[in-house]
Amino acid sequence: MPPRLSAKRALSFNAFNNCAHRNAFAACPRTFVTHANARATLASRRPPCSLSRAGPSRLFHASNAHSAPKDPYQVLGVKRDATPAEIKKTYFSLARKYHPDTNPDKNAREKFVEIQEAYDILKDEKKRAEYDKYGSAAQQPGFDANAYENARSAFGGGFGGFGGFSDHGDNTTFWGSRGRGRTIFDELFSFGLGGEGGPGQAFATRGSDIETTVGISFMEACKGTSRNVTIRPVVKCDTCSGTGLKPGAHRSTCSACQGSGMRSYVVQNGFHMSTTCSECQGTGSVVPPGSQCGTCAGVGQVRVKKTVKVDIPAGVEDGVAIKLPGQGDASLSGTGRPGDLLVRINVAPSKTFKRQGSHLYHDVRIPVHTALLGGRVRVPTLDGEVDVRVPSGTQPGEQMVLRGHGVSPAFKKDKGDLYVTFNVQLPRSLTPRQRELLQQYADDVEGRTSASSTSTSSSAADGASSSGETSRTQTDTTRNGTDSSSPPSPDSWVSRTWNEIRRLIGF
């Protein structure tokens, strides 16, 4: 018969005491009990225990934390890969420190005994190897290594297969989160999964999630879009309605668990551990050979191709996963709820904008004269270009904020802002006139006299000198009897002098 899908999802855990060894754990103050109607009921209210009554209830009995053997590595303060020489050196150092003859502290004797016991284990290679493999259970009387290995194999190679449930030394603990809000107790005892665990019953386990990836553009992430994704979820077989049987066939009792749905293993004398039967997945019955459904081969579930539309909201960020409840794999037990579809969004980077949360950032290049004199530039936004006024004297790297031109965060109304950074662009070459004007500007800023101003002053002085010589010539002519009462012509020295004066004063 083909193996069932994801059998590890149906695992459960059941640990309880044998009545014959009940007194060994009578002082245990910690007992975890789960019932359909009264989860908080203490074990002390129960009548004397019986293995036949371990039906729908699941118990875990832990020995008192104060009476549990201590880790010899922690007692000596050495690493697990420490050499025998390092262990011996540390032991002698601690022994001298806590020896009752030299240490008056009342707790020194107890500490010295712990150090001696730890060293007795670690100095012996065989005892140390057994402790590294089986933990403190290896030091208990009547420990059966073969039975312990059988229990480990039943849990998929060790209790560490539960992920967070460790059987290493004295570190056997239940760790917290298991991911997506599930704890180790959720997986071991099916808390909150809508099912009851017990002999002949299939646990109402939740179906597995399906994960896929969708790529979108930067603009689609800002404005929202939709995508069709193709998945292959596990669903109930329509041919046999999930039974795994061909028409007219019936299920038979599981021979591995004798119909109980659970298999028990003895870890120590009187200490039993139970797990869901891997042959029938806890149902207590199997599909007989030759009675399998021709479509699903007796599994009761098949994979089908399915297309799902995913609505991607505006403002989604790169790496965000969108969950579609109930679109994952069907429950292995057939009674639990299906898993979810997780669509992870990959957003392509933009060449125009940079994004931080709901804010956008854009760089604008402006010429040097616009930065000095002011002007207007066109700035792109998510809704098209807008006209922005650049104030005079804008400095390189100066920012301007355009309120409300950012991104609307997913499932929120407030939009972010667009931050515009002005980068001043300098020309690589200048015309002679541009260079002359910039030189005059530089000379004016630095308080120097430019070369062009000197040239203008020289030409004005030459003109004045020429006018003086002409005046002296006219005077000599008058003195020699020439008629001076005639009006001067436009080309006379008076006209030239007047025009020169007008030019100098700017008329």
Coordinates of C-alpha atoms in Angstrom, one line a residue:
M1 CA 0.0 0.0 0.0
P2 CA 1.4 3.4 -0.9
P3 CA 2.5 5.5 2.2
R4 CA 0.1 8.1 3.4
L5 CA 0.9 11.7 2.9
S6 CA 2.9 13.6 5.5
A7 CA 2.5 11.0 8.3
K8 CA 4.5 13.1 10.7
R9 CA 1.6 15.5 10.9
A10 CA -0.5 12.9 12.8
L11 CA 2.1 12.2 15.5
S12 CA 1.0 12.5 19.2
F13 CA 2.7 11.9 22.5
N14 CA 1.4 10.0 25.5
A15 CA 3.5 9.4 28.7
F16 CA 2.1 8.0 31.9
N17 CA 3.1 5.9 34.9
N18 CA 2.5 2.2 35.5
C19 CA 0.4 1.5 38.6
A20 CA 3.1 -0.9 39.9
H21 CA 5.6 2.0 40.1
R22 CA 3.2 4.8 41.0
N23 CA 4.8 5.4 44.4
A24 CA 8.1 6.4 42.8
F25 CA 6.4 9.5 41.4
A26 CA 3.9 10.1 44.2
A27 CA 5.5 13.4 45.2
C28 CA 5.5 14.8 41.7
P29 CA 3.9 18.3 41.8
R30 CA 3.7 18.8 38.0
T31 CA 1.1 16.9 36.0
F32 CA -0.2 18.0 32.6
V33 CA -3.7 16.7 32.0
T34 CA -6.0 17.2 29.0
H35 CA -9.7 16.2 28.8
A36 CA -12.5 17.1 26.5
N37 CA -14.6 18.8 29.2
A38 CA -12.2 19.6 32.0
R39 CA -8.6 20.4 31.1
A40 CA -7.8 21.9 34.4
T41 CA -8.7 18.8 36.5
L42 CA -5.8 17.7 38.6
A43 CA -4.5 14.2 38.5
S44 CA -5.0 13.9 42.2
R45 CA -8.8 13.7 41.8
R46 CA -8.5 10.6 39.7
P47 CA -9.2 7.1 41.1
P48 CA -6.2 4.7 41.1
C49 CA -4.7 4.7 37.7
S50 CA -5.2 1.9 35.2
L51 CA -3.6 1.4 31.8
S52 CA -7.0 0.5 30.4
R53 CA -8.3 4.0 31.3
A54 CA -5.8 5.9 29.3
G55 CA -8.3 6.5 26.5
P56 CA -9.0 10.0 25.6
S57 CA -6.8 11.5 28.3
R58 CA -3.1 12.1 27.8
L59 CA -0.8 12.5 30.7
F60 CA 2.8 13.6 31.1
H61 CA 4.4 13.0 34.5
A62 CA 7.6 14.8 35.2
S63 CA 9.8 14.1 38.2
N64 CA 10.5 16.9 40.7
A65 CA 13.0 19.4 39.2
H66 CA 14.9 19.5 42.5
S67 CA 15.4 15.7 42.7
A68 CA 16.4 15.3 39.1
P69 CA 20.1 14.4 38.5
K70 CA 22.2 17.3 37.5
D71 CA 24.3 17.6 34.4
P72 CA 27.8 16.6 35.3
Y73 CA 29.2 18.9 32.6
Q74 CA 27.4 21.8 34.2
V75 CA 28.4 20.8 37.7
L76 CA 32.1 20.8 36.8
G77 CA 31.7 23.7 34.4
V78 CA 33.4 22.1 31.4
K79 CA 32.3 21.7 27.8
R80 CA 30.9 18.5 26.4
D81 CA 34.0 18.1 24.2
A82 CA 36.4 18.7 27.0
T83 CA 39.4 16.3 27.2
P84 CA 40.0 13.9 30.2
A85 CA 42.9 16.1 31.2
E86 CA 40.8 19.2 31.3
I87 CA 38.1 17.4 33.3
K88 CA 40.6 16.1 35.8
K89 CA 42.2 19.5 36.3
T90 CA 38.8 21.2 36.8
Y91 CA 37.8 18.5 39.3
F92 CA 40.8 18.9 41.5
S93 CA 40.4 22.6 41.5
L94 CA 36.8 22.4 42.6
A95 CA 37.5 19.6 45.1
R96 CA 40.0 21.7 46.9
K97 CA 37.6 24.7 46.9
Y98 CA 34.6 22.8 48.3
H99 CA 36.2 20.2 50.5
P100 CA 34.4 20.1 53.8
D101 CA 37.7 20.2 55.7
T102 CA 38.8 23.5 54.1
N103 CA 35.5 25.2 53.4
P104 CA 33.4 26.1 56.4
D105 CA 30.3 26.8 54.4
K106 CA 27.4 24.5 55.4
N107 CA 26.6 23.9 51.7
A108 CA 30.2 22.9 50.8
R109 CA 29.6 19.2 51.7
E110 CA 26.6 18.9 49.4
K111 CA 28.5 20.7 46.6
F112 CA 31.5 18.5 47.1
V113 CA 29.3 15.4 46.8
E114 CA 27.9 16.7 43.5
I115 CA 31.3 17.4 42.2
Q116 CA 32.5 13.8 43.1
E117 CA 29.4 12.2 41.4
A118 CA 29.9 14.2 38.3
Y119 CA 33.6 13.3 38.1
D120 CA 32.8 9.6 38.6
I121 CA 30.6 9.7 35.5
L122 CA 33.0 11.8 33.3
K123 CA 36.2 10.1 34.2
D124 CA 34.8 6.7 33.0
E125 CA 34.8 6.6 29.2
K126 CA 31.9 4.1 29.1
K127 CA 29.7 6.0 31.6
R128 CA 30.5 9.2 29.8
A129 CA 29.5 7.8 26.4
E130 CA 26.2 6.4 27.8
Y131 CA 25.4 9.7 29.4
D132 CA 26.1 11.6 26.2
K133 CA 23.8 9.2 24.4
Y134 CA 21.0 8.6 26.8
G135 CA 21.3 11.4 29.4
S136 CA 20.8 10.9 33.1
A137 CA 18.5 7.9 32.5
A138 CA 21.6 5.9 31.8
Q139 CA 22.6 6.2 35.4
Q140 CA 19.3 5.0 36.8
P141 CA 19.1 1.4 38.1
G142 CA 17.4 -1.0 35.7
F143 CA 17.9 1.1 32.6
D144 CA 17.3 -0.8 29.4
A145 CA 19.2 0.7 26.5
N146 CA 17.4 -1.5 23.9
A147 CA 14.0 -0.4 25.1
Y148 CA 15.1 3.2 25.1
E149 CA 16.3 2.8 21.5
N150 CA 13.0 1.3 20.5
A151 CA 11.2 4.3 21.9
R152 CA 13.5 6.7 20.1
S153 CA 13.0 5.0 16.7
A154 CA 9.2 5.2 17.3
F155 CA 9.5 9.0 17.4
G156 CA 11.4 9.2 14.1
G157 CA 15.0 8.9 15.4
G158 CA 14.6 10.5 18.8
F159 CA 12.6 13.0 20.8
G160 CA 14.5 15.8 19.1
G161 CA 12.4 14.9 16.0
F162 CA 9.6 17.0 17.6
G163 CA 11.7 20.1 17.1
G164 CA 12.2 21.6 20.5
F165 CA 11.5 18.5 22.6
S166 CA 15.0 17.4 23.5
D167 CA 16.1 14.1 25.1
H168 CA 19.7 15.2 25.6
G169 CA 20.8 14.7 29.2
D170 CA 18.7 16.7 31.7
N171 CA 17.7 19.2 29.1
T172 CA 14.4 17.4 28.3
T173 CA 12.1 20.4 28.2
F174 CA 9.2 21.7 26.2
W175 CA 10.2 24.8 24.3
G176 CA 7.8 27.6 23.5
S177 CA 6.8 28.7 20.0
R178 CA 6.6 26.2 17.2
G179 CA 6.0 28.8 14.5
R180 CA 2.6 30.2 13.3
G181 CA 1.3 30.3 16.8
R182 CA 1.7 26.5 17.6
T183 CA 3.5 25.1 20.6
I184 CA 4.9 21.7 21.3
F185 CA 1.7 20.8 23.2
D186 CA -0.4 21.7 20.1
E187 CA 1.5 19.1 18.2
L188 CA 1.7 16.5 20.9
F189 CA -1.7 16.8 22.3
S190 CA -3.6 18.5 19.5
F191 CA -4.7 21.4 21.7
G192 CA -7.1 23.8 19.9
L193 CA -7.2 21.7 16.7
G194 CA -10.7 20.5 17.1
G195 CA -10.1 16.9 17.8
E196 CA -9.8 14.3 20.5
G197 CA -6.9 11.8 20.7
G198 CA -7.4 8.3 21.9
P199 CA -7.4 4.7 20.8
G200 CA -9.2 4.1 17.6
Q201 CA -9.6 7.8 16.9
A202 CA -7.8 9.9 14.2
F203 CA -6.5 13.2 15.6
A204 CA -8.0 16.2 13.9
T205 CA -4.7 17.6 12.7
R206 CA -4.5 20.7 10.6
G207 CA -3.5 20.5 7.0
S208 CA -0.1 21.7 5.8
D209 CA 0.4 25.2 4.4
I210 CA 1.5 25.8 0.8
E211 CA 3.9 28.6 0.0
T212 CA 4.5 30.3 -3.3
T213 CA 6.1 33.4 -4.7
V214 CA 4.8 36.2 -6.9
G215 CA 6.8 39.0 -8.5
I216 CA 5.3 42.4 -9.2
S217 CA 6.6 45.8 -10.4
F218 CA 7.2 48.8 -8.1
M219 CA 4.2 50.7 -9.4
E220 CA 1.9 47.7 -8.9
A221 CA 3.1 47.4 -5.3
C222 CA 2.2 51.1 -4.7
K223 CA -1.2 51.0 -6.5
G224 CA -2.3 47.4 -5.9
T225 CA -2.9 44.6 -8.4
S226 CA -3.9 40.9 -8.6
R227 CA -2.3 37.7 -9.8
N228 CA -3.4 34.2 -10.6
V229 CA -1.2 31.5 -9.0
T230 CA -1.2 27.8 -9.8
I231 CA -0.8 25.4 -6.9
R232 CA -1.2 21.6 -6.4
P233 CA -2.8 21.2 -3.0
V234 CA -3.8 17.8 -1.4
V235 CA -7.5 17.3 -1.5
K236 CA -9.9 14.5 -0.6
C237 CA -10.3 11.9 -3.3
D238 CA -13.6 12.3 -5.0
T239 CA -13.7 8.7 -6.2
C240 CA -13.7 7.1 -2.7
S241 CA -14.8 10.2 -0.8
G242 CA -11.6 10.0 1.3
T243 CA -12.0 6.5 2.5
G244 CA -9.3 5.0 0.4
L245 CA -11.5 2.0 -0.4
K246 CA -12.9 0.8 -3.7
P247 CA -16.7 0.4 -3.9
G248 CA -18.0 -2.4 -1.6
A249 CA -14.7 -2.9 0.3
H250 CA -14.3 -2.4 4.1
R251 CA -11.4 -1.5 6.4
S252 CA -9.8 -4.1 8.6
T253 CA -8.4 -3.8 12.1
C254 CA -4.8 -2.7 12.2
S255 CA -2.5 -5.6 13.2
A256 CA 0.3 -3.3 14.4
C257 CA -1.7 -1.6 17.2
Q258 CA -4.6 -4.2 17.4
G259 CA -7.1 -1.5 16.7
S260 CA -6.1 0.9 19.5
G261 CA -4.5 3.5 17.3
M262 CA -1.5 3.8 19.7
R263 CA 1.7 1.9 20.1
S264 CA 3.5 1.8 23.6
Y265 CA 7.1 1.4 24.4
V266 CA 8.9 0.8 27.7
V267 CA 11.6 3.3 28.3
Q268 CA 12.4 2.2 31.9
N269 CA 10.9 -0.3 34.2
G270 CA 7.3 0.8 34.7
F271 CA 7.6 4.0 32.5
H272 CA 5.7 3.8 29.2
M273 CA 5.6 6.0 26.2
S274 CA 2.9 5.9 23.6
T275 CA 2.7 7.3 20.1
T276 CA 0.2 7.2 17.3
C277 CA 0.5 4.1 15.2
S278 CA 2.3 4.8 12.0
E279 CA 0.5 2.0 10.1
C280 CA -3.1 3.3 10.6
Q281 CA -2.3 6.9 11.6
G282 CA -4.3 6.5 14.8
T283 CA -7.5 5.3 13.2
G284 CA -7.1 1.7 14.4
S285 CA -8.0 0.3 10.9
V286 CA -6.3 0.0 7.6
V287 CA -7.2 -0.6 4.0
P288 CA -6.8 -4.4 3.2
P289 CA -4.6 -5.3 0.3
G290 CA -6.6 -5.4 -2.9
S291 CA -9.3 -3.1 -1.5
Q292 CA -7.5 0.2 -2.3
C293 CA -9.2 2.9 -4.4
G294 CA -7.8 2.9 -7.9
T295 CA -7.5 6.7 -8.0
C296 CA -5.7 7.4 -4.7
A297 CA -4.2 3.9 -4.1
G298 CA -5.8 3.7 -0.7
V299 CA -4.5 7.0 0.6
G300 CA -7.8 8.8 0.4
Q301 CA -6.2 12.0 -0.8
V302 CA -4.8 13.2 -4.1
R303 CA -3.0 16.2 -5.5
V304 CA -4.9 18.4 -8.0
K305 CA -3.9 21.4 -10.1
K306 CA -5.7 24.6 -9.0
T307 CA -5.6 28.3 -10.0
V308 CA -6.2 30.8 -7.2
K309 CA -6.6 34.6 -7.7
V310 CA -4.6 36.6 -5.3
D311 CA -5.6 40.2 -4.6
I312 CA -2.5 42.3 -3.7
P313 CA -3.4 45.4 -1.8
A314 CA -1.9 48.8 -2.5
G315 CA 1.2 49.6 -0.5
V316 CA 2.4 46.1 -0.1
E317 CA 6.2 45.9 0.6
D318 CA 8.8 43.5 -0.7
G319 CA 8.9 40.2 1.2
V320 CA 5.4 40.4 2.7
A321 CA 3.4 37.2 2.7
I322 CA -0.3 37.3 2.0
K323 CA -2.3 34.5 3.6
L324 CA -5.3 32.9 2.0
P325 CA -7.0 30.8 4.7
G326 CA -8.1 27.3 3.7
Q327 CA -6.3 27.1 0.4
G328 CA -3.6 24.8 1.6
D329 CA -3.4 21.0 1.9
A330 CA -6.3 19.1 3.3
S331 CA -6.1 17.6 6.8
L332 CA -4.4 14.2 7.0
S333 CA -7.0 12.9 9.4
G334 CA -9.8 14.1 7.1
T335 CA -11.6 15.9 10.0
G336 CA -9.3 18.9 10.7
R337 CA -9.3 22.2 8.8
P338 CA -7.1 22.6 5.7
G339 CA -3.9 24.6 5.7
D340 CA -3.4 28.0 4.3
L341 CA -1.8 29.4 1.1
L342 CA 1.0 31.8 1.8
V343 CA 1.9 34.0 -1.2
R344 CA 5.2 35.9 -0.7
I345 CA 5.5 39.1 -2.7
N346 CA 8.8 40.1 -4.5
V347 CA 8.7 43.8 -5.6
A348 CA 11.1 44.8 -8.4
P349 CA 13.2 47.9 -7.6
S350 CA 12.3 51.3 -9.3
K351 CA 14.7 53.4 -11.4
T352 CA 12.8 56.6 -10.4
F353 CA 11.9 56.2 -6.8
K354 CA 13.3 54.8 -3.6
R355 CA 10.9 53.7 -0.9
Q356 CA 11.1 53.7 2.9
G357 CA 7.8 52.6 4.4
S358 CA 5.1 54.9 3.0
H359 CA 7.6 57.6 1.9
L360 CA 9.1 58.0 -1.5
Y361 CA 12.5 59.6 -2.4
H362 CA 13.4 61.1 -5.8
D363 CA 16.5 63.0 -7.0
V364 CA 16.1 66.0 -9.5
R365 CA 19.0 67.5 -11.4
I366 CA 18.8 71.3 -12.0
P367 CA 21.3 73.6 -13.9
V368 CA 23.4 76.0 -11.9
H369 CA 21.6 79.2 -13.1
T370 CA 18.2 77.7 -11.9
A371 CA 19.8 77.0 -8.5
L372 CA 21.1 80.6 -8.3
L373 CA 18.2 82.5 -9.9
G374 CA 15.3 80.1 -9.2
G375 CA 12.9 78.6 -11.7
R376 CA 10.5 75.7 -12.2
V377 CA 11.1 71.9 -12.9
R378 CA 9.0 68.9 -13.6
V379 CA 9.0 66.2 -10.9
P380 CA 7.5 62.7 -11.4
T381 CA 5.0 61.3 -8.9
L382 CA 2.9 58.1 -8.7
D383 CA 0.1 60.0 -10.4
G384 CA 2.2 61.7 -13.1
E385 CA 4.5 64.7 -13.3
V386 CA 3.9 67.9 -11.3
D387 CA 5.4 71.4 -11.7
V388 CA 7.6 72.4 -8.8
R389 CA 9.0 75.9 -8.1
V390 CA 12.7 76.0 -7.3
P391 CA 13.5 78.9 -4.9
S392 CA 16.6 81.1 -5.8
G393 CA 19.7 80.1 -3.9
T394 CA 18.9 76.4 -3.7
Q395 CA 21.9 74.5 -2.3
P396 CA 23.1 71.1 -3.6
G397 CA 21.4 68.3 -1.7
E398 CA 18.6 70.5 -0.4
Q399 CA 15.2 68.7 -0.1
M400 CA 11.7 69.7 -0.7
V401 CA 8.7 67.7 0.6
L402 CA 5.6 67.1 -1.5
R403 CA 2.9 66.2 1.1
G404 CA 0.6 63.3 0.2
H405 CA 2.5 62.1 -2.9
G406 CA 3.9 59.0 -1.2
V407 CA 2.5 55.5 -0.8
S408 CA -0.7 54.5 0.9
P409 CA 0.3 51.7 3.4
A410 CA -1.6 48.5 3.1
F411 CA -5.0 48.6 4.8
K412 CA -4.4 52.2 5.9
K413 CA -5.7 55.5 4.7
D414 CA -2.9 58.0 5.4
K415 CA -0.5 58.5 2.5
G416 CA 3.2 59.1 2.8
D417 CA 5.2 62.0 1.4
L418 CA 7.5 62.5 -1.6
Y419 CA 10.9 63.9 -0.7
V420 CA 12.6 65.6 -3.7
T421 CA 16.4 66.2 -3.5
F422 CA 17.9 68.9 -5.7
N423 CA 21.3 68.0 -7.3
V424 CA 22.9 71.0 -9.0
Q425 CA 24.4 70.1 -12.4
L426 CA 27.5 72.0 -13.4
P427 CA 28.4 72.6 -17.1
R428 CA 31.4 70.8 -18.5
S429 CA 32.4 73.7 -20.9
L430 CA 31.7 77.5 -21.3
T431 CA 31.5 79.9 -24.2
P432 CA 33.8 82.9 -24.2
R433 CA 30.9 85.2 -23.2
Q434 CA 29.8 82.9 -20.4
R435 CA 33.3 82.7 -19.1
E436 CA 33.7 86.6 -19.2
L437 CA 30.4 87.0 -17.3
L438 CA 31.3 84.4 -14.7
Q439 CA 34.7 86.1 -14.4
Q440 CA 33.1 89.5 -13.8
Y441 CA 30.8 87.8 -11.2
A442 CA 33.8 86.2 -9.5
D443 CA 35.7 89.5 -9.5
D444 CA 32.7 91.3 -8.1
V445 CA 32.3 88.8 -5.3
E446 CA 36.0 89.0 -4.4
G447 CA 36.2 92.8 -4.7
R448 CA 38.7 92.8 -7.6
T449 CA 38.8 94.9 -10.8
S450 CA 38.1 92.8 -13.8
A451 CA 40.1 93.0 -17.0
S452 CA 37.2 94.2 -19.1
S453 CA 36.6 97.2 -16.7
T454 CA 40.3 98.1 -17.1
S455 CA 40.0 98.0 -20.9
T456 CA 37.0 100.3 -20.9
S457 CA 38.7 102.8 -18.6
S458 CA 41.7 102.9 -20.9
S459 CA 39.7 103.7 -24.0
A460 CA 37.9 106.5 -22.1
A461 CA 41.2 108.1 -21.1
D462 CA 42.5 107.9 -24.7
G463 CA 39.4 109.7 -25.9
A464 CA 39.8 112.5 -23.3
S465 CA 43.4 113.0 -24.3
S466 CA 42.5 113.4 -28.0
S467 CA 39.8 115.9 -27.1
G468 CA 42.3 118.0 -25.2
E469 CA 44.7 118.2 -28.2
T470 CA 41.9 119.3 -30.5
S471 CA 40.8 122.0 -28.1
R472 CA 44.3 123.5 -28.0
T473 CA 44.4 123.5 -31.9
Q474 CA 41.1 125.3 -32.1
T475 CA 42.4 128.0 -29.7
D476 CA 45.5 128.6 -31.6
T477 CA 43.5 129.0 -34.8
T478 CA 41.2 131.6 -33.2
R479 CA 44.2 133.6 -32.0
N480 CA 45.6 133.6 -35.5
G481 CA 42.5 135.4 -36.8
T482 CA 40.3 132.5 -37.8
D483 CA 36.5 133.2 -37.5
S484 CA 35.3 131.4 -34.4
S485 CA 31.8 132.6 -34.3
S486 CA 30.6 129.9 -36.7
P487 CA 28.5 127.1 -35.0
P488 CA 30.5 123.8 -34.5
S489 CA 29.7 120.9 -36.8
P490 CA 28.5 117.5 -35.5
D491 CA 32.0 116.2 -36.0
S492 CA 33.6 119.0 -34.0
W493 CA 35.4 118.3 -30.7
V494 CA 32.4 119.6 -28.6
S495 CA 30.1 117.1 -30.1
R496 CA 32.6 114.3 -29.5
T497 CA 33.2 115.3 -26.0
W498 CA 29.5 115.5 -25.2
N499 CA 28.9 112.1 -26.6
E500 CA 31.8 110.6 -24.6
I501 CA 30.4 112.1 -21.4
R502 CA 27.0 110.7 -22.1
R503 CA 28.5 107.3 -22.6
L504 CA 30.5 107.4 -19.5
I505 CA 27.6 108.4 -17.3
G506 CA 25.2 105.9 -18.9
F507 CA 22.8 108.2 -20.8

